[in-house]
Short mmCIF file of N, CA and C in Angstrom, two decimals:
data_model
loop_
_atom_site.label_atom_id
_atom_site.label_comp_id
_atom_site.label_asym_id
_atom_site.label_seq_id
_atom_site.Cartn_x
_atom_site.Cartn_y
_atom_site.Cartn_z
N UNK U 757 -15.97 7.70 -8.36
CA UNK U 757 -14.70 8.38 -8.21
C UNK U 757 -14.93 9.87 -7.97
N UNK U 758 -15.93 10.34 -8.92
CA UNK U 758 -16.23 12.15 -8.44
C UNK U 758 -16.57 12.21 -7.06
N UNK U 759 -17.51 11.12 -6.72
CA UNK U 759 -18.04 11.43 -5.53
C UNK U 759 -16.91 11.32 -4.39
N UNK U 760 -15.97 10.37 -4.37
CA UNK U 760 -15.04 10.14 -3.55
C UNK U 760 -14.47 11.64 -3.21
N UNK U 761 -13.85 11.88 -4.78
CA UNK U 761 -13.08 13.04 -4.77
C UNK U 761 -12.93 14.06 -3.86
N UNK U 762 -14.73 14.29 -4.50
CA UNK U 762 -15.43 15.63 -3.67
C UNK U 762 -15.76 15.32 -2.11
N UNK U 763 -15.39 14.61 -1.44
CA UNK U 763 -15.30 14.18 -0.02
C UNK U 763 -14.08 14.25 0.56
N UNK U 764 -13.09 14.23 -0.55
CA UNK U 764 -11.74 13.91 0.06
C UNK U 764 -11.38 12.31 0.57
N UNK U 765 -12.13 11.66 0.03
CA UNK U 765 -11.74 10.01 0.08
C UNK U 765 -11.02 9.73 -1.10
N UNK U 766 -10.30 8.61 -0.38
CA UNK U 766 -8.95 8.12 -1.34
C UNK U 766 -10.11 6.97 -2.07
N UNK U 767 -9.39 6.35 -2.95
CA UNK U 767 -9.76 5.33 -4.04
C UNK U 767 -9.25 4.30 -3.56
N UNK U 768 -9.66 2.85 -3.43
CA UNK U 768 -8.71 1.90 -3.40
C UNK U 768 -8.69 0.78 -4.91
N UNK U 769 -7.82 0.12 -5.23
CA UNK U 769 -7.69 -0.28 -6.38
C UNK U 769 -7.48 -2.03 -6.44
N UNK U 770 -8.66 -3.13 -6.38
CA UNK U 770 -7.15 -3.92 -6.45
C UNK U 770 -6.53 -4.11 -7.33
N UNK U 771 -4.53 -4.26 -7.38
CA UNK U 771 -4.08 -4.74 -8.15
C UNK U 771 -3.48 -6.13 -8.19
N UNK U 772 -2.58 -6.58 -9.32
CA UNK U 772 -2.47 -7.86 -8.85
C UNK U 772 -3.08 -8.79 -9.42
N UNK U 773 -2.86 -10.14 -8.81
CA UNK U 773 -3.85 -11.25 -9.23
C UNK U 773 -4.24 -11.42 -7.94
N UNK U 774 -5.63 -12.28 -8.10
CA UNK U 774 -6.41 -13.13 -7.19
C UNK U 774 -5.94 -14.20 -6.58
N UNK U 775 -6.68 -14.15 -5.44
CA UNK U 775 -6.19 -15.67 -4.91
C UNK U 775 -6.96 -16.74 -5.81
N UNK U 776 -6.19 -18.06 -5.26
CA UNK U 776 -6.84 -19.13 -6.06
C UNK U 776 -5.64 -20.00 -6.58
N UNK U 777 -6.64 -20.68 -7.30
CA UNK U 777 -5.17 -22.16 -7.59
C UNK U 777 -4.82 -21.75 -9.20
N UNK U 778 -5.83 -21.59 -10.00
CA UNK U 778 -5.58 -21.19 -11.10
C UNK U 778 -5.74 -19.43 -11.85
N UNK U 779 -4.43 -19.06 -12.12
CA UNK U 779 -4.33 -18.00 -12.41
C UNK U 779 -4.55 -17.67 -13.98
N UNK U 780 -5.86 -17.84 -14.25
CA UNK U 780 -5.93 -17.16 -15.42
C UNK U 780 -5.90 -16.38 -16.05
N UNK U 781 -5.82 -15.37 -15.32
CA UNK U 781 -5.73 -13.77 -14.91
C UNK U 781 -4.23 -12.58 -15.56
N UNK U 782 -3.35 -14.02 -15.49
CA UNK U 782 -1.93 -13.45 -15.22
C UNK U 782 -2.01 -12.80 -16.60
N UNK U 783 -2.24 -13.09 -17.91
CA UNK U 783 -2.37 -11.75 -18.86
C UNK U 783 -2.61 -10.30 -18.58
N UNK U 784 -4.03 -10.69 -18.67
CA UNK U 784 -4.60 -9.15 -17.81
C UNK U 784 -3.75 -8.47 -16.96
N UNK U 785 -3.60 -9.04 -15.81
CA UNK U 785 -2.92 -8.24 -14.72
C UNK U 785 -1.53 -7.52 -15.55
N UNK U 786 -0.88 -7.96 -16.58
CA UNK U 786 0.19 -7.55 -16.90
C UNK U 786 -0.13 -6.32 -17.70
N UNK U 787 -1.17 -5.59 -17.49
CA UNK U 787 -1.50 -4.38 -17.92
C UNK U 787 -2.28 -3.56 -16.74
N UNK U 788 -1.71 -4.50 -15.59
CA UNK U 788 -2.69 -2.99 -14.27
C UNK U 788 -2.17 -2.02 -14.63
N UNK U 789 -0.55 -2.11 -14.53
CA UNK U 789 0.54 -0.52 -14.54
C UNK U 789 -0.28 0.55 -15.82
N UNK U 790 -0.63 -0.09 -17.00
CA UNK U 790 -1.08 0.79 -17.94
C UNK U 790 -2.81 1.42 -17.42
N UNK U 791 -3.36 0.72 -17.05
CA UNK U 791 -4.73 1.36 -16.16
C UNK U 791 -4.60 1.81 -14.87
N UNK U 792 -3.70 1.57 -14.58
CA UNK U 792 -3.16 2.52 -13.06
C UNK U 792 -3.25 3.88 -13.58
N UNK U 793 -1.88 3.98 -14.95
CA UNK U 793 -1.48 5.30 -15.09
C UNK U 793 -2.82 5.97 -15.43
N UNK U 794 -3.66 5.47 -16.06
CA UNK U 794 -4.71 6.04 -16.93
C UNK U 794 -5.58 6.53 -16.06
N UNK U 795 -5.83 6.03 -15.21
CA UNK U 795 -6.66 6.15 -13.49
C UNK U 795 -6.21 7.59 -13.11
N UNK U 796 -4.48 7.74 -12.95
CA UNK U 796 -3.94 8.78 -12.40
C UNK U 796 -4.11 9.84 -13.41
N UNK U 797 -4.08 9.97 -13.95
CA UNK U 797 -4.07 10.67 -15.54
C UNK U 797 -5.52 11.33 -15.29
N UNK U 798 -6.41 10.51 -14.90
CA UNK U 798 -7.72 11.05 -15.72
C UNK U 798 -8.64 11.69 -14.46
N UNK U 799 -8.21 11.53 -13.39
CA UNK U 799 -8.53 11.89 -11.86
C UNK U 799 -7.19 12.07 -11.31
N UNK U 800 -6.74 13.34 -11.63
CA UNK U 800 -5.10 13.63 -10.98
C UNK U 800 -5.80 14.39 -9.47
N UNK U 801 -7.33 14.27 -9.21
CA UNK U 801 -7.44 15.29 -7.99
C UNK U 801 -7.83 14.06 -7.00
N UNK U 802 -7.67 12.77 -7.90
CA UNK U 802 -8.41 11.82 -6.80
C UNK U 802 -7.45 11.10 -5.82
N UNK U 803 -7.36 10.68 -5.05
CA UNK U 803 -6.32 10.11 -4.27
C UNK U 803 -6.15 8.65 -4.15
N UNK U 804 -5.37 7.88 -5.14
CA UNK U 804 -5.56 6.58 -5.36
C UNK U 804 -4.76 5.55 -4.26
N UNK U 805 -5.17 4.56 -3.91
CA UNK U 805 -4.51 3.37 -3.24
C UNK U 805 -4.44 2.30 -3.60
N UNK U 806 -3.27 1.76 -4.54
CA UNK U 806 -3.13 0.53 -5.32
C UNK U 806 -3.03 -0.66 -4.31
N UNK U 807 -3.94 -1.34 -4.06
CA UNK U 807 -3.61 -2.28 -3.28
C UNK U 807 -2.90 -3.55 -3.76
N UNK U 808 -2.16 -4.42 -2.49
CA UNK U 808 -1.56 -5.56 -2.85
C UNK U 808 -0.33 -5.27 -3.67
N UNK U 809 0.30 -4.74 -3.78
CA UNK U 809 2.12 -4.06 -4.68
C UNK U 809 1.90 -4.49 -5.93
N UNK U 810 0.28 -4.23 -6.40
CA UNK U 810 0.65 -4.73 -7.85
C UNK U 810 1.28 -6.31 -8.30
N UNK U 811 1.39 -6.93 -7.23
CA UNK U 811 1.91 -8.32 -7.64
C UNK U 811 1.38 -9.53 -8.29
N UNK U 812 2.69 -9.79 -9.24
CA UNK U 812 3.76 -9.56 -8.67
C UNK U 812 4.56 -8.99 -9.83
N UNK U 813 3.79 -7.59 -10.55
CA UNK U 813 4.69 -6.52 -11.19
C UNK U 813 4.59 -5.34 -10.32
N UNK U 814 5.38 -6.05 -9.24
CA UNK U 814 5.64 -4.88 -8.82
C UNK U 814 6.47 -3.33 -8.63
N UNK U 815 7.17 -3.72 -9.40
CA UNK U 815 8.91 -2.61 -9.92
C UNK U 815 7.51 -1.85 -10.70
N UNK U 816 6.58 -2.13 -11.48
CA UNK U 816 5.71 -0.68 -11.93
C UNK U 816 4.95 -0.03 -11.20
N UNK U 817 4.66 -0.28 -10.16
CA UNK U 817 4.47 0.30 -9.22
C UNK U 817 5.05 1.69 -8.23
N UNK U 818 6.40 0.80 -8.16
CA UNK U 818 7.33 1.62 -7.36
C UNK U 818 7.06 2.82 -8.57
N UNK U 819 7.35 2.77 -9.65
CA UNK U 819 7.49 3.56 -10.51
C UNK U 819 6.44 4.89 -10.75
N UNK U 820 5.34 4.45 -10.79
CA UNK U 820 3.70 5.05 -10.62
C UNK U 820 3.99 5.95 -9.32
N UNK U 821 4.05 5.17 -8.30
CA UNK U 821 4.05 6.33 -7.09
C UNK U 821 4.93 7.10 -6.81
N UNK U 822 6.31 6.81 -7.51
CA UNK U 822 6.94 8.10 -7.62
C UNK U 822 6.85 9.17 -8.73
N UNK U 823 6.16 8.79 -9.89
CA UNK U 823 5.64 9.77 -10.52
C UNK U 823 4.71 10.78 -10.22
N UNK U 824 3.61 10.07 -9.85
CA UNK U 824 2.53 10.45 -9.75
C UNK U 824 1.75 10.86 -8.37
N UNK U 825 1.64 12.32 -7.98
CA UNK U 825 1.66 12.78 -6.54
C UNK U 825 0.59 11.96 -6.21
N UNK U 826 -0.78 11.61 -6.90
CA UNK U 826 -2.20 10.75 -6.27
C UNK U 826 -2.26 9.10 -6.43
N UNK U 827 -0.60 8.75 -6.46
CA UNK U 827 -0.50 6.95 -6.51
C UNK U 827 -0.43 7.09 -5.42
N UNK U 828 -0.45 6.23 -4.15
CA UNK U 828 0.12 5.39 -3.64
C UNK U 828 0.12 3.82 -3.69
N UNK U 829 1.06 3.24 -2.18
CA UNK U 829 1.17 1.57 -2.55
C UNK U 829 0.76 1.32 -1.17
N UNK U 830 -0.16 0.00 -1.36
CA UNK U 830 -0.58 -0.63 -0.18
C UNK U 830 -0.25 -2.27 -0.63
N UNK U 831 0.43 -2.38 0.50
CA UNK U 831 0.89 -4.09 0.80
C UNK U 831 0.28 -5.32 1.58
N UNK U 832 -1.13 -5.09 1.76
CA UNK U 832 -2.02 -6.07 2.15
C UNK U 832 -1.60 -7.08 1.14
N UNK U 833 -1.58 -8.41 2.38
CA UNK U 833 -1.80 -9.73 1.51
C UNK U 833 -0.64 -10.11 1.36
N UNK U 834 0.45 -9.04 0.65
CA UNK U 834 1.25 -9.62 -0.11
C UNK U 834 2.59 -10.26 0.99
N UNK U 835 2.40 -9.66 2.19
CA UNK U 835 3.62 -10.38 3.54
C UNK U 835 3.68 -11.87 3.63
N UNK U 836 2.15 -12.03 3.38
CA UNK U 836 1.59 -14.04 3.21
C UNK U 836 1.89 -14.31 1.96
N UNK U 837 1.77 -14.01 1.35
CA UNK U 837 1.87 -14.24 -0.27
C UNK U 837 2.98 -14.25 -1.08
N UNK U 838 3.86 -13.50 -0.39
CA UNK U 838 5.17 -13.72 -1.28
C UNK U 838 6.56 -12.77 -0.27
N UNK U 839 6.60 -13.57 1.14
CA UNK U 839 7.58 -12.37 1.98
C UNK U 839 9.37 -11.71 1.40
N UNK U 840 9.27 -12.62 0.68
CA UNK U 840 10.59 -12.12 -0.25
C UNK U 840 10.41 -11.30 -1.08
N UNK U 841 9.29 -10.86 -2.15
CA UNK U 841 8.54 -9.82 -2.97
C UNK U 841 8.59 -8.67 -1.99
N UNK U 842 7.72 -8.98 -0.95
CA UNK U 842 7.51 -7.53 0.03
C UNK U 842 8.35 -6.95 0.48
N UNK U 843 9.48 -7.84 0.85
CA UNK U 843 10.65 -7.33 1.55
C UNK U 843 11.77 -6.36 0.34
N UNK U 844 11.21 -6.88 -0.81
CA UNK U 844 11.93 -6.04 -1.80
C UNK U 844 11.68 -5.19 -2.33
N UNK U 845 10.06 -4.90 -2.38
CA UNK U 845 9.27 -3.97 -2.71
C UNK U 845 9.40 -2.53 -1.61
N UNK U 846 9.44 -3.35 -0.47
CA UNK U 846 9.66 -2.25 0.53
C UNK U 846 10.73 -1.47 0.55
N UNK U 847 12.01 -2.06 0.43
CA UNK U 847 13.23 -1.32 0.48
C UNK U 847 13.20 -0.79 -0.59
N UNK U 848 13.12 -1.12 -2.47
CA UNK U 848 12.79 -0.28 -3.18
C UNK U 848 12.39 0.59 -3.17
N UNK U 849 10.85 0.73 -2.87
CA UNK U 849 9.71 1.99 -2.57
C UNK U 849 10.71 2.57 -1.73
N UNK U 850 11.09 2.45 -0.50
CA UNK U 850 11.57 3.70 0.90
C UNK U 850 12.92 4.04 -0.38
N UNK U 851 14.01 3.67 -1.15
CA UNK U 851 14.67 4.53 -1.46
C UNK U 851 14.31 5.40 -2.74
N UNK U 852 13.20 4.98 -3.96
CA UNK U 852 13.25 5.54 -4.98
C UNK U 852 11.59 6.64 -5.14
N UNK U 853 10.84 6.01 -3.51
CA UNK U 853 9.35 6.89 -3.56
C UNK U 853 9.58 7.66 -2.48
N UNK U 854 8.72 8.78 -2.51
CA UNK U 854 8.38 9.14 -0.68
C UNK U 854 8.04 7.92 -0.01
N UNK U 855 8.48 8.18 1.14
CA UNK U 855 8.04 7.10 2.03
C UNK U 855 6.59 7.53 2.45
N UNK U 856 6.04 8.49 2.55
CA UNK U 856 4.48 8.56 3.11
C UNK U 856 3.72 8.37 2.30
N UNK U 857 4.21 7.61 0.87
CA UNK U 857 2.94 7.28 -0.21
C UNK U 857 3.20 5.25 0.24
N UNK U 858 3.89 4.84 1.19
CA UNK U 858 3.54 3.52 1.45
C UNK U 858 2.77 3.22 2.50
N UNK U 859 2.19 2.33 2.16
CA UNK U 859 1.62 1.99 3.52
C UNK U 859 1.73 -0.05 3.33
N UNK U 860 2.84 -0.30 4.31
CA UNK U 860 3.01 -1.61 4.32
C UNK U 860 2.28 -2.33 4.98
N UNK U 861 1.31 -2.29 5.57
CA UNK U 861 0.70 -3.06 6.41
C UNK U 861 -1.16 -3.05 6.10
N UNK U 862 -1.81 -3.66 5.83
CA UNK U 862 -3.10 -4.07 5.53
C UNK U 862 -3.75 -4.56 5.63
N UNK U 863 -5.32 -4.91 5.55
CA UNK U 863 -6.03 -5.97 5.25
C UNK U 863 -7.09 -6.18 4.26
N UNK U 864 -7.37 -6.84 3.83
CA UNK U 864 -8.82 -6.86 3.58
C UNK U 864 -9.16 -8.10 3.41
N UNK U 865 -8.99 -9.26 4.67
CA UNK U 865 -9.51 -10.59 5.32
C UNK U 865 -10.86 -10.37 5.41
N UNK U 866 -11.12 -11.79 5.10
CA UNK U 866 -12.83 -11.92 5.94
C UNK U 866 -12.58 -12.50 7.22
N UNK U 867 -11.61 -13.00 7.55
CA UNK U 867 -11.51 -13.32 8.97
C UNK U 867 -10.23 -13.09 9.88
N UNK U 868 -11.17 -12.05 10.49
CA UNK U 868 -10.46 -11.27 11.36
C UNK U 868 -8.77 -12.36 12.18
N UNK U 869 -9.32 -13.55 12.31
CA UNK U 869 -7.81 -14.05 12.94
C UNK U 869 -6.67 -14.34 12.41
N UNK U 870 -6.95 -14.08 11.24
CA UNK U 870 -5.97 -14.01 9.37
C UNK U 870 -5.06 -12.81 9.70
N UNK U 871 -5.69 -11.42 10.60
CA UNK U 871 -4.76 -10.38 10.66
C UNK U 871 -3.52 -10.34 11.13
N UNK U 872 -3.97 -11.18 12.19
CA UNK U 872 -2.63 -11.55 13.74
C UNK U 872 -1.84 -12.07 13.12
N UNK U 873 -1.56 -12.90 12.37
CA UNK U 873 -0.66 -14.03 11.63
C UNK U 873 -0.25 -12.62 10.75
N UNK U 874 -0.50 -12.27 10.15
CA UNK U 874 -0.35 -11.58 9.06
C UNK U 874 0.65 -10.56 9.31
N UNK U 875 0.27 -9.63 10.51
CA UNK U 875 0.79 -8.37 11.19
C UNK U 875 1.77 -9.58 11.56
N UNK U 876 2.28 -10.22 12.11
CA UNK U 876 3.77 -10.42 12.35
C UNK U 876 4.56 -11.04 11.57
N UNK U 877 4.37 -11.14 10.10
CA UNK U 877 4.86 -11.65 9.16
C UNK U 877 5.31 -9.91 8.91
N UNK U 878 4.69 -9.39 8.45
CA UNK U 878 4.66 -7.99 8.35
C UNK U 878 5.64 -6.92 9.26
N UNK U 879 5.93 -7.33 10.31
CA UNK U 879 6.57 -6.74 10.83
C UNK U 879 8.17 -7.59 10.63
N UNK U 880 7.58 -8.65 10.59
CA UNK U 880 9.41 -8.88 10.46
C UNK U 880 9.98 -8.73 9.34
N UNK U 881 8.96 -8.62 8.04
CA UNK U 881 9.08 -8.20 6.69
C UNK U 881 9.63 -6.97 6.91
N UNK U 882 9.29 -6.20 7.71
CA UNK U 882 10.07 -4.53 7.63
C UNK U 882 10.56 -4.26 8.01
N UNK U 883 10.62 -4.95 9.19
CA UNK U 883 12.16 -5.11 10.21
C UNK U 883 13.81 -5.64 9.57
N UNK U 884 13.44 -6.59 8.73
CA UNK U 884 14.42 -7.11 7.72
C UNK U 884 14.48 -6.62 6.79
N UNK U 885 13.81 -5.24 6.08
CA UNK U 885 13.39 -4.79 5.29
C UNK U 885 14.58 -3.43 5.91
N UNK U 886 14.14 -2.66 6.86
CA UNK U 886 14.85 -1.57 7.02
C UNK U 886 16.12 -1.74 7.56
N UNK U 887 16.60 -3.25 8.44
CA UNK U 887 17.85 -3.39 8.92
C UNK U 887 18.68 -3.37 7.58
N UNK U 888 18.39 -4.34 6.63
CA UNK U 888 19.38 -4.54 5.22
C UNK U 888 19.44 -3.03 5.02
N UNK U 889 18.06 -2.03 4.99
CA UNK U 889 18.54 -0.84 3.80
C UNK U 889 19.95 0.14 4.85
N UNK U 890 20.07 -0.57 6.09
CA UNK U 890 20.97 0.31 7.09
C UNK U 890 21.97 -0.83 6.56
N UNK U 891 22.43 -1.71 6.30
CA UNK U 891 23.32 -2.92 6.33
C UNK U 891 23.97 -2.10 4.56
N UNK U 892 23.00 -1.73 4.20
CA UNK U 892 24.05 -1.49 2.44
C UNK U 892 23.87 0.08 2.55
N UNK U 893 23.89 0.67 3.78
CA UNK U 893 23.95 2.32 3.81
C UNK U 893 23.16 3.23 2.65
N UNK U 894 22.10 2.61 2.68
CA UNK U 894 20.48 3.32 2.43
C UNK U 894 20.25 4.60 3.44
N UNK U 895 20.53 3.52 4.61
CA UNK U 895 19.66 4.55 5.62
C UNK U 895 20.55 4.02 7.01
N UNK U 896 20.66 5.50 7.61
CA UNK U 896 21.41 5.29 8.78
C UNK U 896 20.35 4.74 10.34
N UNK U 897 20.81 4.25 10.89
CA UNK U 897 20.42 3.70 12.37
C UNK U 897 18.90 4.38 12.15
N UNK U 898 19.62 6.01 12.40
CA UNK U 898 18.35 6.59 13.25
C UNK U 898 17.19 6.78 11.78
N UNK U 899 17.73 7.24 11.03
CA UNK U 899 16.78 7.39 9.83
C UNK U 899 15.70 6.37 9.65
N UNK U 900 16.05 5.18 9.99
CA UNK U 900 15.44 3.19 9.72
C UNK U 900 14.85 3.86 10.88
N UNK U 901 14.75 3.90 12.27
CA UNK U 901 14.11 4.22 13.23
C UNK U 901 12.85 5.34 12.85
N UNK U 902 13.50 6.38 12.39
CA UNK U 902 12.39 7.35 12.18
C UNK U 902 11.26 6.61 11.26
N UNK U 903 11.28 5.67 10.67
CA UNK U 903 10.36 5.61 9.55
C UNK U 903 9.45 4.33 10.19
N UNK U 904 9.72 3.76 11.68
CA UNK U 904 9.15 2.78 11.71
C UNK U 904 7.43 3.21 12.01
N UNK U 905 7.13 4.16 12.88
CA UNK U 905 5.98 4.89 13.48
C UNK U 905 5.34 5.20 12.10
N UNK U 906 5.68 6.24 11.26
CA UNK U 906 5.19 6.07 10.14
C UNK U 906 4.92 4.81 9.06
N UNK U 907 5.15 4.18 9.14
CA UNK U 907 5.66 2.86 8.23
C UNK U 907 4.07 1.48 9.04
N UNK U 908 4.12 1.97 10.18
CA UNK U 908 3.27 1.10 11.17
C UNK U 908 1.92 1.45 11.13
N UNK U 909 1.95 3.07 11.09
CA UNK U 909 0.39 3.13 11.13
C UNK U 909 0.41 5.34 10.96
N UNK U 910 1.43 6.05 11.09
CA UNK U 910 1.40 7.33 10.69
C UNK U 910 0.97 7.40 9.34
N UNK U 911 1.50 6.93 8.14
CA UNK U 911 1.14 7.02 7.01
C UNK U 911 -0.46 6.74 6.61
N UNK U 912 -0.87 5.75 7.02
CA UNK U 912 -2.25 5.82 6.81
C UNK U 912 -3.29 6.41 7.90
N UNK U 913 -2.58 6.69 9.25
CA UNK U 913 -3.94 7.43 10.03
C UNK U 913 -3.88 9.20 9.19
N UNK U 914 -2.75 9.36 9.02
CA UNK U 914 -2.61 10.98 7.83
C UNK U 914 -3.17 10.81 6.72
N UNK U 915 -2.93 10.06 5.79
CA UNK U 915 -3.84 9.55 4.68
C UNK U 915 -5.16 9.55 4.68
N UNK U 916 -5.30 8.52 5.41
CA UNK U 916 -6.91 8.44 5.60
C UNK U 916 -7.56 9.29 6.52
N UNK U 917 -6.96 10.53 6.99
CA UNK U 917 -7.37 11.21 7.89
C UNK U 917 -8.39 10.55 9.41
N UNK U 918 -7.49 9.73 10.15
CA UNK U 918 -8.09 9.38 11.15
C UNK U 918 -9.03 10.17 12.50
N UNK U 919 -7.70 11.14 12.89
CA UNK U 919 -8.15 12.03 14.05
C UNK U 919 -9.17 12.82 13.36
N UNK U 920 -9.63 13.50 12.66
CA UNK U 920 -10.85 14.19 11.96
C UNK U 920 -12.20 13.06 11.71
N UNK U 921 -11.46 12.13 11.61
CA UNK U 921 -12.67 11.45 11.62
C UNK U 921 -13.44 10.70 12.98
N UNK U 922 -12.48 10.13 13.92
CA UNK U 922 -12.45 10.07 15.24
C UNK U 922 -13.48 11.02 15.85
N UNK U 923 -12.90 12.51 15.75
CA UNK U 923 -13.65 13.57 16.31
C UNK U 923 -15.57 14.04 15.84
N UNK U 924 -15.20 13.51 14.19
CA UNK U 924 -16.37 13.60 13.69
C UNK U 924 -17.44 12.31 14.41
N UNK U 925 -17.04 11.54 14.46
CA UNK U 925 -17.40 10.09 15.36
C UNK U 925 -18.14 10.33 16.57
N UNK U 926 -17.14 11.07 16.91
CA UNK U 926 -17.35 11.23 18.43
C UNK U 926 -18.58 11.85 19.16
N UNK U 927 -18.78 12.98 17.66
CA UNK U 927 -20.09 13.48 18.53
C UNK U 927 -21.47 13.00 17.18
N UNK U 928 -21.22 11.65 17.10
CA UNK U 928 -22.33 11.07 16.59
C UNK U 928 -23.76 11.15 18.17
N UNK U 929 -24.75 10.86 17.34
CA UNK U 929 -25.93 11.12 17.91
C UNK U 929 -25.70 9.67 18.94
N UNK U 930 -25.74 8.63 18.50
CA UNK U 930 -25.94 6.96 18.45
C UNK U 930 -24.99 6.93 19.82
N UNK U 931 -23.62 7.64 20.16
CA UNK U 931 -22.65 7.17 21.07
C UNK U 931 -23.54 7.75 22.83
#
């Protein structure tokens, strides 16, 4: 974690339970939110990424990243896993967090053709996700519009600082 820090790399976390048939787990997990906070607490300079919405406690979540300027929420997995969770998690998070501490869209597959399926579950998850928050006057037309570019892939190429790293890339020796 120091070392991250001192680089300016974010943390990733998983939260949640595991895949699998038997969840033995589900105790434990009902104390990520309390080692989340403790995480944020004890490295407030580190930049954390809770992966998977915490599910499926996820309402402590929402909660964490609006407290805490070095939470954020990442929603890998969870579009396959539970699209009614995500879709609620999402509209939650966009009205009670910043929206640039989400990042709805993810992976961490071992096989790459898992993504494709995934990304369009994902998109219609947020698509139905931001039409409702315009349908109960959350958010107007254009506002739901503004957040899709960010929401898709602005939030984490800023996050994770892409273009700096791109450039650093670029004038590798190897290219």
């Amino acid at each position: 974690v120091d070392q991250a820090t001192e680089h300016r790399l974010p943390v990733k976390i998983h939260t949640g339970y595991l895949a699998g048939q038997r969840l033995n787990q589900l105790r434990r997990i009902k104390q990520h939110a309390s080692d989340i906070i403790e995480l944020c607490n004890k490295a407030p300079a580190t930049s954390w990424v809770f992966l998977h919405m915490n599910y499926p406690n996820w309402q402590d979540l929402i909660a964490i990243v609006k407290k805490y300027p070095n939470a954020h929420a990442e929603m890998s997995w969870v579009w396959a896993l539970d699209p009614a969770a995500a879709r609620d998690f999402l509209k939650r998070a966009l009205i009670a967090a910043p929206a640039n501490k989400i990042f709805p869209f993810g992976g961490d597959y071992s096989v790459v053709e898992c993504v494709l399926g995934h990304a369009a579950m994902a998109r219609r998850g947020m698509a139905r996700a931001l039409e409702e928050l315009v349908q109960e006057a959350w958010l107007s037309e254009a506002e739901a519009g503004d957040l899709i570019e960010p929401l898709m892939r602005g939030n984490a190429a800023q996050f994770f600082r892409l273009e700096e790293k791109q450039r650093y890339l670029s004038q590798a020796p190897w290219l």
